[in-house]
Structure formats: C-alpha cells, structure tokens
Coordinates of C-alpha atoms and ligand atoms in Angstrom, one line a residue:
M1418 CA -12.3 -14.8 15.1
R1419 CA -13.6 -17.1 17.9
D1420 CA -16.5 -17.7 15.9
L1421 CA -14.1 -18.2 12.8
A1422 CA -12.5 -21.0 14.8
R1423 CA -16.1 -22.7 15.4
S1424 CA -17.0 -22.5 12.1
I1425 CA -14.0 -23.8 10.7
D1426 CA -14.2 -26.8 12.3
N1427 CA -17.8 -27.1 10.9
D1428 CA -17.2 -25.9 7.7
L1429 CA -13.8 -26.1 6.5
D1430 CA -13.6 -29.9 5.1
S1431 CA -16.4 -29.5 3.0
S1432 CA -16.0 -26.1 1.4
I1433 CA -12.6 -26.7 0.5
D1434 CA -14.0 -30.0 -1.2
N1435 CA -16.4 -27.6 -3.2
D1436 CA -13.6 -25.2 -4.1
L1437 CA -15.9 -22.5 -4.1
D1438 CA -14.4 -19.3 -6.1
S1439 CA -15.9 -16.4 -4.0
S1440 CA -13.9 -14.0 -6.1
S1441 CA -16.5 -11.3 -7.5
G1442 CA -16.3 -10.6 -10.8
G1443 CA -14.0 -8.1 -12.3
D1444 CA -12.1 -7.3 -8.7
L1445 CA -8.5 -8.1 -9.4
V1446 CA -7.7 -8.0 -5.6
Q1447 CA -10.2 -10.7 -5.0
R1448 CA -9.0 -12.8 -7.8
A1449 CA -5.3 -12.4 -6.5
L1450 CA -6.7 -13.5 -2.7
S1451 CA -8.5 -16.3 -4.6
T1452 CA -6.0 -17.7 -6.7
I1453 CA -3.0 -17.6 -4.4
R1454 CA -5.1 -19.2 -1.8
K1455 CA -5.7 -22.2 -4.3
H1456 CA -2.3 -22.2 -5.2
L1457 CA -1.0 -22.8 -2.0
N1458 CA -3.8 -25.1 -0.7
M1459 CA -4.7 -22.4 1.8
E1460 CA -8.0 -22.1 3.4
V1461 CA -8.2 -18.4 4.4
A1462 CA -6.9 -15.4 2.2
Y1463 CA -7.3 -11.6 2.9
L1464 CA -6.2 -8.4 2.8
S1465 CA -6.1 -6.0 5.3
R1466 CA -5.6 -2.3 6.5
I1467 CA -4.1 -1.2 9.8
E1468 CA -6.3 1.7 10.7
G1469 CA -5.3 3.1 14.5
D1470 CA -4.9 0.1 16.6
R1471 CA -7.1 -2.2 14.7
T1472 CA -6.6 -4.2 11.7
V1473 CA -9.5 -4.2 9.3
F1474 CA -10.1 -7.0 6.7
Q1475 CA -10.7 -5.2 3.1
R1476 CA -11.0 -8.1 0.7
V1477 CA -11.6 -11.8 1.9
D1478 CA -11.6 -15.2 0.2
A1479 CA -12.5 -17.9 2.6
P1480 CA -15.0 -20.2 0.7
G1481 CA -17.6 -21.4 3.3
L1482 CA -16.6 -19.4 5.7
E1483 CA -18.3 -16.2 4.3
A1484 CA -20.6 -15.7 7.5
V1485 CA -17.9 -15.4 9.4
I1486 CA -14.8 -13.7 8.0
Q1487 CA -16.1 -10.7 6.1
P1488 CA -14.7 -7.7 4.9
G1489 CA -15.3 -4.7 7.4
Q1490 CA -14.4 -6.9 10.3
S1491 CA -11.7 -5.6 12.4
M1492 CA -9.3 -7.3 15.6
P1493 CA -6.8 -5.7 17.7
L1494 CA -3.5 -5.3 15.9
D1495 CA -2.2 -6.8 19.7
A1496 CA -4.0 -9.8 19.1
V1497 CA -3.1 -10.8 15.6
Y1498 CA 0.1 -11.5 13.7
C1499 CA 0.3 -8.8 11.7
G1500 CA 2.0 -6.0 13.7
H1501 CA 4.8 -8.8 14.7
I1502 CA 5.5 -9.6 11.3
L1503 CA 5.9 -5.9 10.3
E1504 CA 8.3 -5.1 13.2
G1505 CA 9.9 -8.6 12.1
R1506 CA 9.5 -10.1 15.3
L1507 CA 7.6 -13.2 13.3
P1508 CA 8.4 -13.8 10.0
Q1509 CA 6.4 -14.1 7.0
L1510 CA 6.7 -17.7 6.0
M1511 CA 5.4 -19.8 8.7
P1512 CA 4.9 -23.3 7.7
D1513 CA 4.2 -24.9 11.4
T1514 CA 2.9 -21.9 13.8
A1515 CA 4.6 -24.4 16.8
D1516 CA 8.0 -24.1 15.4
F1517 CA 7.8 -20.0 16.5
P1518 CA 7.4 -19.8 20.3
S1519 CA 6.2 -16.1 20.0
A1520 CA 3.3 -17.4 17.5
R1521 CA 2.7 -20.1 19.6
E1522 CA 2.2 -18.1 22.5
M1523 CA -0.7 -15.9 21.3
P1524 CA -4.0 -16.8 22.0
I1525 CA -5.0 -16.5 18.7
T1526 CA -3.1 -19.7 17.4
Q1527 CA -5.5 -22.1 19.6
Q1528 CA -8.3 -19.9 18.9
V1529 CA -8.8 -20.1 15.4
P1530 CA -6.6 -22.0 15.1
I1531 CA -3.7 -21.1 13.0
G1532 CA -1.4 -24.1 11.7
S1533 CA 0.2 -22.4 8.7
H1534 CA 1.1 -18.5 8.1
I1535 CA 2.2 -16.8 5.0
S1536 CA 1.8 -13.2 4.7
I1537 CA 3.5 -10.1 2.8
P1538 CA 3.5 -6.4 4.6
I1539 CA 2.0 -3.8 2.0
R1540 CA 3.6 -0.6 2.7
R1541 CA 2.9 3.1 1.4
P1542 CA 5.3 4.5 -1.6
N1543 CA 6.4 6.9 1.4
G1544 CA 7.2 3.2 3.6
E1545 CA 4.4 3.2 6.0
P1546 CA 2.4 0.0 6.5
Y1547 CA -0.7 -0.1 5.3
G1548 CA -1.7 -3.7 6.0
M1549 CA -1.0 -7.2 5.2
F1550 CA -1.7 -9.7 2.1
C1551 CA -2.3 -12.9 4.3
C1552 CA -3.0 -16.3 3.6
L1553 CA -3.5 -19.0 6.5
S1554 CA -4.7 -22.7 7.4
R1555 CA -5.6 -24.0 10.3
K1556 CA -3.1 -26.9 9.6
A1557 CA 0.5 -27.0 9.3
N1558 CA 1.7 -27.1 5.9
G1559 CA 5.5 -28.4 5.8
S1560 CA 5.8 -27.7 1.9
L1561 CA 5.3 -24.1 2.3
N1562 CA 8.6 -22.7 1.1
D1563 CA 10.7 -19.8 0.5
R1564 CA 9.5 -20.0 -3.6
D1565 CA 5.9 -19.9 -2.5
L1566 CA 6.7 -17.0 -0.6
D1567 CA 8.1 -15.4 -3.6
T1568 CA 4.8 -15.9 -5.4
M1569 CA 3.1 -14.4 -2.7
R1570 CA 5.1 -11.2 -3.3
M1571 CA 4.3 -11.2 -6.6
F1572 CA 0.3 -11.3 -6.0
A1573 CA 1.0 -8.9 -3.0
D1574 CA 2.4 -6.4 -5.1
L1575 CA -0.2 -6.4 -7.6
A1576 CA -3.1 -6.1 -5.1
A1577 CA -1.1 -3.4 -3.2
E1578 CA -0.6 -1.3 -6.2
V1579 CA -4.7 -1.3 -6.3
V1580 CA -5.5 -0.8 -3.0
I1581 CA -2.9 2.1 -2.8
A1582 CA -4.6 3.5 -6.0
E1583 CA -7.9 3.1 -4.3
E1584 CA -7.1 4.7 -1.1
E1585 CA -4.9 7.6 -3.0
R1586 CA -8.3 8.2 -5.1
D1587 CA -10.4 8.1 -2.2
H1588 CA -8.1 10.4 -0.3
V1589 CA -8.1 12.9 -3.3
H1590 CA -12.3 12.6 -3.3
N1591 CA -12.8 13.5 0.2
T1592 CA -10.2 16.1 0.4
A1593 CA -12.6 17.6 -2.5
R1594 CA -15.4 16.8 -0.9
E1595 CA -14.3 18.7 2.5
R1596 CA -13.2 21.9 0.5
I1597 CA -16.2 22.2 -1.5
A1598 CA -18.2 21.8 1.9
A1599 CA -16.4 24.3 3.7
L1600 CA -16.6 26.6 0.6
L1601 CA -20.4 26.5 0.8
A1602 CA -20.3 26.5 4.5
R1603 CA -18.5 29.9 4.7
G1604 CA -19.9 31.4 1.2
S1605 CA -16.2 32.1 0.2
F1606 CA -17.5 33.4 -3.2
Y1607 CA -18.9 36.3 -4.6
P1608 CA -20.2 37.7 -8.2
V1609 CA -18.4 40.1 -10.8
F1610 CA -20.1 41.6 -13.4
Q1611 CA -18.6 41.9 -16.8
P1612 CA -20.8 44.2 -19.7
I1613 CA -21.9 42.9 -22.7
V1614 CA -21.9 46.2 -24.8
E1615 CA -23.2 47.2 -28.4
L1616 CA -20.3 47.4 -30.6
D1617 CA -21.8 50.6 -32.3
T1618 CA -22.4 52.7 -29.5
G1619 CA -20.5 50.9 -26.2
R1620 CA -23.8 50.9 -24.3
P1621 CA -23.6 48.0 -21.9
V1622 CA -27.2 45.5 -22.8
F1623 CA -26.2 42.4 -20.4
F1624 CA -24.1 42.1 -17.4
E1625 CA -22.7 38.5 -17.1
A1626 CA -22.2 37.0 -13.7
L1627 CA -19.0 35.3 -13.3
T1628 CA -18.1 34.0 -9.8
R1629 CA -14.6 34.6 -8.0
F1630 CA -13.5 32.4 -4.9
D1631 CA -11.6 33.7 -1.8
A1632 CA -10.8 30.2 -0.8
E1633 CA -7.7 28.2 -1.2
P1634 CA -6.2 27.1 -3.2
M1635 CA -6.3 29.6 -5.9
R1636 CA -7.6 28.5 -9.3
T1637 CA -10.3 29.5 -12.0
P1638 CA -13.9 29.3 -11.4
D1639 CA -14.5 26.4 -13.6
T1640 CA -12.2 24.3 -11.8
W1641 CA -14.3 25.1 -8.7
F1642 CA -17.5 24.1 -10.2
K1643 CA -15.8 20.9 -11.8
E1644 CA -14.7 19.9 -8.3
A1645 CA -18.1 20.7 -7.0
E1646 CA -19.7 18.8 -9.7
A1647 CA -17.3 15.6 -9.1
V1648 CA -18.4 15.3 -5.4
G1649 CA -21.6 15.7 -5.9
K1650 CA -22.2 19.3 -5.1
G1651 CA -22.0 21.1 -8.8
I1652 CA -26.0 22.3 -8.3
A1653 CA -25.7 23.4 -4.7
L1654 CA -22.6 25.3 -5.6
E1655 CA -24.5 26.7 -8.5
A1656 CA -27.7 27.5 -6.6
E1657 CA -25.6 29.4 -4.3
T1658 CA -23.6 31.2 -6.9
M1659 CA -26.5 32.2 -8.7
R1660 CA -28.3 33.5 -5.8
S1661 CA -25.6 36.1 -4.7
A1662 CA -25.3 36.9 -8.6
L1663 CA -29.3 37.6 -8.2
E1664 CA -29.1 39.5 -5.6
C1665 CA -27.4 42.2 -7.2
L1666 CA -29.6 42.4 -10.2
E1667 CA -31.1 45.9 -9.0
T1668 CA -27.8 47.3 -8.9
L1669 CA -27.7 47.0 -12.8
P1670 CA -28.4 49.9 -14.7
M1671 CA -32.0 49.9 -16.3
N1672 CA -32.5 48.6 -19.6
T1673 CA -29.8 45.6 -18.7
R1674 CA -30.3 42.3 -18.0
L1675 CA -28.4 39.8 -15.7
S1676 CA -26.6 37.2 -17.5
L1677 CA -26.2 33.8 -15.5
N1678 CA -24.3 30.8 -16.2
V1679 CA -26.4 28.0 -15.7
S1680 CA -25.5 24.2 -16.6
P1681 CA -28.0 21.7 -18.1
A1682 CA -27.9 19.7 -15.2
A1683 CA -29.1 22.8 -13.0
L1684 CA -31.8 23.6 -15.3
H1685 CA -33.2 20.0 -14.6
D1686 CA -33.6 20.9 -11.0
P1687 CA -36.7 22.4 -10.1
E1688 CA -35.2 24.2 -6.8
I1689 CA -32.9 25.8 -9.4
V1690 CA -35.8 26.7 -11.5
E1691 CA -37.9 27.8 -8.6
L1692 CA -34.9 30.3 -7.6
L1693 CA -34.8 31.5 -11.0
A1694 CA -38.8 32.0 -11.4
N1695 CA -38.7 33.9 -8.2
N1696 CA -36.7 36.8 -9.9
R1697 CA -38.0 39.4 -12.7
L1698 CA -36.6 37.2 -15.1
E1699 CA -37.8 40.2 -18.0
R1700 CA -34.4 41.3 -16.6
V1701 CA -32.3 38.2 -16.6
M1702 CA -30.6 35.8 -19.6
V1703 CA -29.7 32.2 -18.6
E1704 CA -26.4 31.0 -20.4
V1705 CA -26.6 27.5 -21.2
T1706 CA -22.9 26.7 -20.6
E1707 CA -22.1 22.7 -20.9
H1708 CA -19.2 21.2 -22.7
A1709 CA -20.7 17.1 -22.5
I1710 CA -23.2 16.1 -24.5
V1711 CA -27.1 16.7 -23.4
E1712 CA -28.9 13.4 -23.6
D1713 CA -32.5 15.0 -22.6
Y1714 CA -33.3 17.9 -24.8
L1715 CA -37.0 17.6 -23.6
T1716 CA -36.8 18.4 -20.1
L1717 CA -34.1 20.7 -20.9
K1718 CA -36.3 22.7 -23.7
E1719 CA -39.3 22.1 -20.9
A1720 CA -37.5 24.1 -18.2
L1721 CA -36.2 26.6 -20.6
S1722 CA -39.4 27.3 -22.1
K1723 CA -41.0 27.8 -18.3
L1724 CA -38.0 30.3 -18.1
R1725 CA -39.0 31.9 -21.2
A1726 CA -42.7 32.4 -20.6
L1727 CA -41.6 34.2 -17.5
G1728 CA -39.4 36.6 -19.5
A1729 CA -36.1 35.4 -19.6
Y1730 CA -33.6 35.1 -22.6
I1731 CA -32.0 32.0 -23.3
A1732 CA -28.2 32.2 -24.8
I1733 CA -25.9 29.3 -25.7
D1734 CA -22.4 30.0 -24.1
D1735 CA -19.1 29.2 -25.8
A1736 CA -20.5 28.5 -29.5
G1737 CA -18.1 27.1 -31.8
A1738 CA -15.7 25.5 -29.0
G1739 CA -17.2 22.3 -29.3
Y1740 CA -19.4 20.0 -30.9
S1741 CA -22.3 20.1 -28.2
S1742 CA -22.9 23.8 -28.5
F1743 CA -24.1 23.6 -32.1
Q1744 CA -26.4 20.9 -31.0
H1745 CA -27.5 23.3 -28.4
I1746 CA -28.3 26.0 -30.6
V1747 CA -30.3 23.5 -33.0
N1748 CA -32.5 22.2 -30.0
L1749 CA -32.8 25.2 -27.9
Q1750 CA -33.4 28.0 -30.4
P1751 CA -31.9 30.8 -28.2
E1752 CA -32.1 34.5 -28.4
I1753 CA -28.6 34.8 -27.8
I1754 CA -25.5 33.0 -29.1
K1755 CA -22.2 33.8 -27.6
L1756 CA -19.2 32.9 -30.0
D1757 CA -16.8 31.8 -28.4
M1758 CA -13.3 33.6 -27.4
N1759 CA -11.1 31.0 -29.4
L1760 CA -13.4 32.4 -32.6
T1761 CA -12.7 35.7 -31.5
R1762 CA -9.0 35.7 -30.8
D1763 CA -7.4 37.0 -33.7
I1764 CA -10.1 37.1 -36.0
D1765 CA -9.2 40.4 -37.9
S1766 CA -5.8 37.8 -39.2
D1767 CA -7.2 34.9 -39.6
P1768 CA -9.6 34.0 -42.5
S1769 CA -10.7 30.8 -41.1
R1770 CA -12.2 32.2 -38.2
R1771 CA -14.0 35.0 -40.1
S1772 CA -15.5 32.6 -42.2
L1773 CA -16.9 30.7 -39.7
A1774 CA -18.0 33.7 -37.7
S1775 CA -20.0 34.9 -40.8
A1776 CA -21.6 31.0 -40.8
M1777 CA -22.5 31.9 -37.6
V1778 CA -24.1 35.6 -38.4
F1779 CA -26.1 34.2 -41.5
F1780 CA -27.3 31.2 -39.0
A1781 CA -28.2 33.6 -36.4
K1782 CA -30.4 36.1 -39.0
E1783 CA -31.9 33.0 -40.2
T1784 CA -33.2 31.9 -36.6
G1785 CA -33.7 35.3 -35.5
A1786 CA -31.1 34.8 -32.6
R1787 CA -28.4 37.7 -31.9
I1788 CA -24.6 37.4 -31.6
V1789 CA -22.1 38.3 -28.8
A1790 CA -18.3 37.8 -29.6
E1791 CA -16.6 36.8 -26.4
G1792 CA -13.5 37.6 -25.7
V1793 CA -12.8 40.7 -27.5
E1794 CA -9.3 42.4 -26.3
T1795 CA -8.5 44.5 -29.3
E1796 CA -10.1 47.3 -31.3
A1797 CA -8.8 45.3 -34.4
E1798 CA -10.8 42.4 -33.3
A1799 CA -13.9 44.5 -32.8
A1800 CA -13.7 46.3 -35.7
T1801 CA -13.7 43.3 -37.9
L1802 CA -16.6 41.3 -35.7
K1803 CA -18.5 44.8 -36.6
T1804 CA -17.7 44.1 -40.4
L1805 CA -19.3 40.6 -39.9
G1806 CA -22.3 41.9 -38.9
I1807 CA -21.9 41.2 -35.3
D1808 CA -23.4 43.8 -32.9
L1809 CA -22.8 42.9 -29.6
A1810 CA -19.6 41.9 -27.8
Q1811 CA -17.6 41.0 -24.3
G1812 CA -14.1 41.5 -23.5
Y1813 CA -11.1 43.4 -21.7
L1814 CA -11.2 45.9 -24.7
F1815 CA -15.0 46.9 -23.1
G1816 CA -14.8 46.1 -19.4
R1817 CA -13.4 43.6 -17.1
P1818 CA -15.6 41.6 -14.8
L1819 CA -16.0 44.1 -11.5
K1820 CA -17.7 43.8 -7.8
R1821 CA -21.1 45.8 -7.8
Ligands
C2E3025 P1 -17.2 31.6 -19.8 O1 -19.0 31.4 -19.1 O2 -17.0 31.3 -21.2 O3 -17.1 33.1 -18.9 C1 -16.2 34.0 -19.6 C2 -14.7 33.9 -19.0 O4 -14.1 34.9 -20.3 C3 -14.7 34.6 -17.8 O5 -13.6 33.7 -17.4 C4 -13.9 35.9 -18.2 O6 -13.4 36.6 -17.3 C5 -13.1 36.0 -19.2 N1 -13.1 36.9 -20.0 C6 -13.5 38.0 -20.2 N2 -13.6 38.4 -21.5 C7 -11.9 38.2 -21.7 C8 -11.2 38.3 -22.7 O7 -11.5 39.8 -23.1 N3 -10.3 38.1 -22.5 C9 -9.7 36.9 -22.0 N4 -8.6 36.2 -21.9 N5 -10.3 36.3 -20.9 C10 -11.6 37.2 -20.8 P2 -13.7 33.5 -15.8 O8 -14.4 34.2 -14.8 O9 -12.5 32.9 -15.2 O10 -15.1 32.4 -16.1 C11 -14.6 30.6 -16.6 C12 -15.4 30.0 -16.7 O11 -16.0 29.3 -15.2 C13 -16.9 30.7 -17.3 O12 -16.7 30.8 -18.7 C14 -17.7 29.6 -16.8 O13 -18.1 28.4 -17.7 C15 -17.4 29.2 -15.5 N6 -18.0 30.1 -14.5 C16 -17.7 31.5 -13.8 N7 -18.2 32.0 -13.1 C17 -19.6 31.0 -13.1 C18 -21.0 31.0 -11.8 O14 -21.4 31.6 -11.5 N8 -21.8 29.9 -12.5 C19 -21.1 29.1 -13.2 N9 -22.0 28.0 -13.6 N10 -20.0 29.1 -14.1 C20 -19.0 29.8 -13.9
CA3026 CA1 -20.8 32.3 -20.0
CA3027 CA1 -18.1 31.6 -22.6

C-alpha cells in the first residue's frame, strides 16, 4: 500500500482520464468492480477475502495501478478498515474519512491516502465473514450517499454469489483431491472376482476383476473412479487397482482369463500399457469401459492391437447401454461383446429387449465375436438368453464377485 500511495500520486490523474477498462473478459466479478467503480467515480475497487489475520485482494479494478495493487497481494487485517467495518467500529459509507476519528487515526489513511471509502462486507451462508467488496479514492467525495451504498450492495451481492460458489467448488475439489490422495497412499482397495460362465455347462471362462474400496464415504466403485478422474488421478487409480488384480492372475483356475476394466484414457497411457504388457496377456481380457465418446480411435486401436498381439482378448463393456458402446464395437472389433445388464433384466418377458439382443447375436456372428450377457439374476433370464443363441453369461445367478 505504501507503493500504492506513491503510485497513486504519480499515475492517478492520467489513468482516470484514460478511464481504462481493466476488466478481464467474461469475468462477472471483475465487471461488477469496474462498473461500480466508474459509476461512483472512485479510483480503486476490489474484492478481498480474509485469510487468517490478513486480507487478500482477490480481484482488483484500479486502472493504471495494476503494478501496485494486484490480486494475490495481502495486508494485515489490523492495518486496514476491513476488520473495523465488520465489527461495526467504522461505517460502510465514509464520504470523507476525515469525519471519522478512528479512520483518521489509522496510518493507512494518510499513507494511501484514503479520502473516501465505501464497502460492503461479504458473508458466507453461515454468517461467517468472507471479505469485502470495496471502493476507495484518494480524495473525499461528499456526494457519496446511502443510495450509492444501496447500489454498491447490489453489485456486492452479485459478486458474493460468484465468489462464494467458487469457494465452495474449490472446497469440494480439494476435499476430493485429498480423499483420493489418501486412498492411493493407503491402498484402501482390493479386487474381487466374478465368474463369467458358459451357459451350457456352468464352467467359468473368465473372471472379471471388480474393485472394492474400504474407505469413507461408502460408495460404488464407479463413483470412486469418477472422483479420481475429476481430480486428475483417474489413471493412477486404474493403474493401482489393475496391479492388485493382476497379482491374483495365477490364483485363477487354469483355462480361464482375468478380465480387467480399462478406460480408453488409461489405454492411451504408456505406463498402463506397459504394466499390462508385462503380464501373461494370453490369460487376460481387457474390457473397454467407457460411457463417453472416444475421439481418437486410431490411438486406441493401436494400443489395443499391441495388447492383442501379446495375446489379450478385447471386450466391449456395457454394449447397448449407450451410443458410444456401439461405436466401440464397430471400431474396435472385439473378441467379446458384453451386453449391458439393462438388456438382460427381464429379457424373458420383454420382446423389445429380446429383439435387440437377437440383433447383437447376429452382429456378433457376422464379426466373429462372442456375447456375454451381464447381470443375469434369474433362471428365466438365463433360459431366454440361451434360446437367443448367447452362450456366455455373468451375474448373481452364477456367482457374486468374491475375494480370492
Ligand atoms: P461393470 O464393469 O459393468 O461391472 C459390473 C457391475 O455389475 C459390478 O458392479 C458387479 O458387481 C455388478 N453385477 C454383477 N452381476 C450382477 C447381477 O447379477 N445383478 C446386479 N444388479 N449387479 C451385478 P460394481 O462392482 O459395483 O462395479 C460398478 C462399475 O464400476 C463397473 O461396472 C465398472 O464400470 C466400475 N469398476 C469396478 N471396478 C473397477 C476397476 O477395477 N476398474 C475400473 N476401471 N472400473 C471398475
Ligand atoms: Ca466391466
Ligand atoms: Ca458392464
């Protein structure tokens, strides 16, 4: 602020004449600051956040003074008006700071100097102070009145909504990041294995590895994977869970394969491909699990060809669940197509599910793939699947996912 004082002397008049619009495009808070500052004919507008015993300038609009008052700078709370205004010792509206003894006595009033000051405290929904939405000028400004304060409050409310939502988002993101970091550091997960059987004989042919998490909060594995992805750790989590599953490969019965869920993003990662390639891939199947549209099929196909050349089978997971799974099937020529559980459910009593499944059987025959029906829970579903020409199935009817 000392620098600010000097710089205001040097630069202020010319910068005000220029009336630079320093708002960064599309930033609502920045525009609110700029608009209210110009409207009130003030020199500096800022939004600050209290962090411990300091106030940190989050957004600043002070044309010509960018070098001296910048977002990220902070000041001790004791040295500025902020704390006093929050505590009610100074008013929100001070057209002339000389009229307020406690403002007049603060060193900052002379240093900047601050002639006029108008500010609205921002509070979080629980009432806790967040910071200040503030305009100030070197000169006193006798025209500032309660209507200006009301206008200021409207802008402050708008800005507050934005910054508090941002803070909330950051908080959620940071909590998630810490949770995933702890999960990875502690290895609080383990694989379970669910058989995929021949419908005719009941013999297991594959075992799908599914991950279980012993960490709070309790939730399904796909939620953990999504959260890891959202904080940039999706591939790290896939690598670790895959490693744990691969460690059990040799415990699976002879003549069966381990089936691993792998996202297309993970298949683009050289470390994951290497991790897979270091195993006996003639005992592995890779289930391409993805609900989003894949843009780069070429790279995905390359990664899969490499794994296939080393003996892996490729499966498309959740076929029939969405548009992208059909794209996968057409583009990736899998050995196995896993029909989504939604298609299996009540297939014995639902003609439209039966006809879609039949179409898939026809398609599979044409392309040399085999179909696995997922989520089979009843004998009636199993019997219907068999009559449709499906010979492999997975579901609670044949075995739950279990530890090995
Ligand atoms: P998915 O790959 O489609 O896995 C099948 C899900 O269906 C599993 O849920 C399994 O426990 C469940 N299931 C199996 N048979 C039946 C049944 O007869 N009835 C019903 N109602 N459900 C059945 P789970 O283990 O909760 O996994 C959910 C999803 O989380 C998986 O869907 C997969 O997308 C993801 N996931 C789980 N483990 C892993 C993993 O290690 N890596 C990756 N990348 N994804 C995983
Ligand atoms: Ca799967
Ligand atoms: Ca599935």
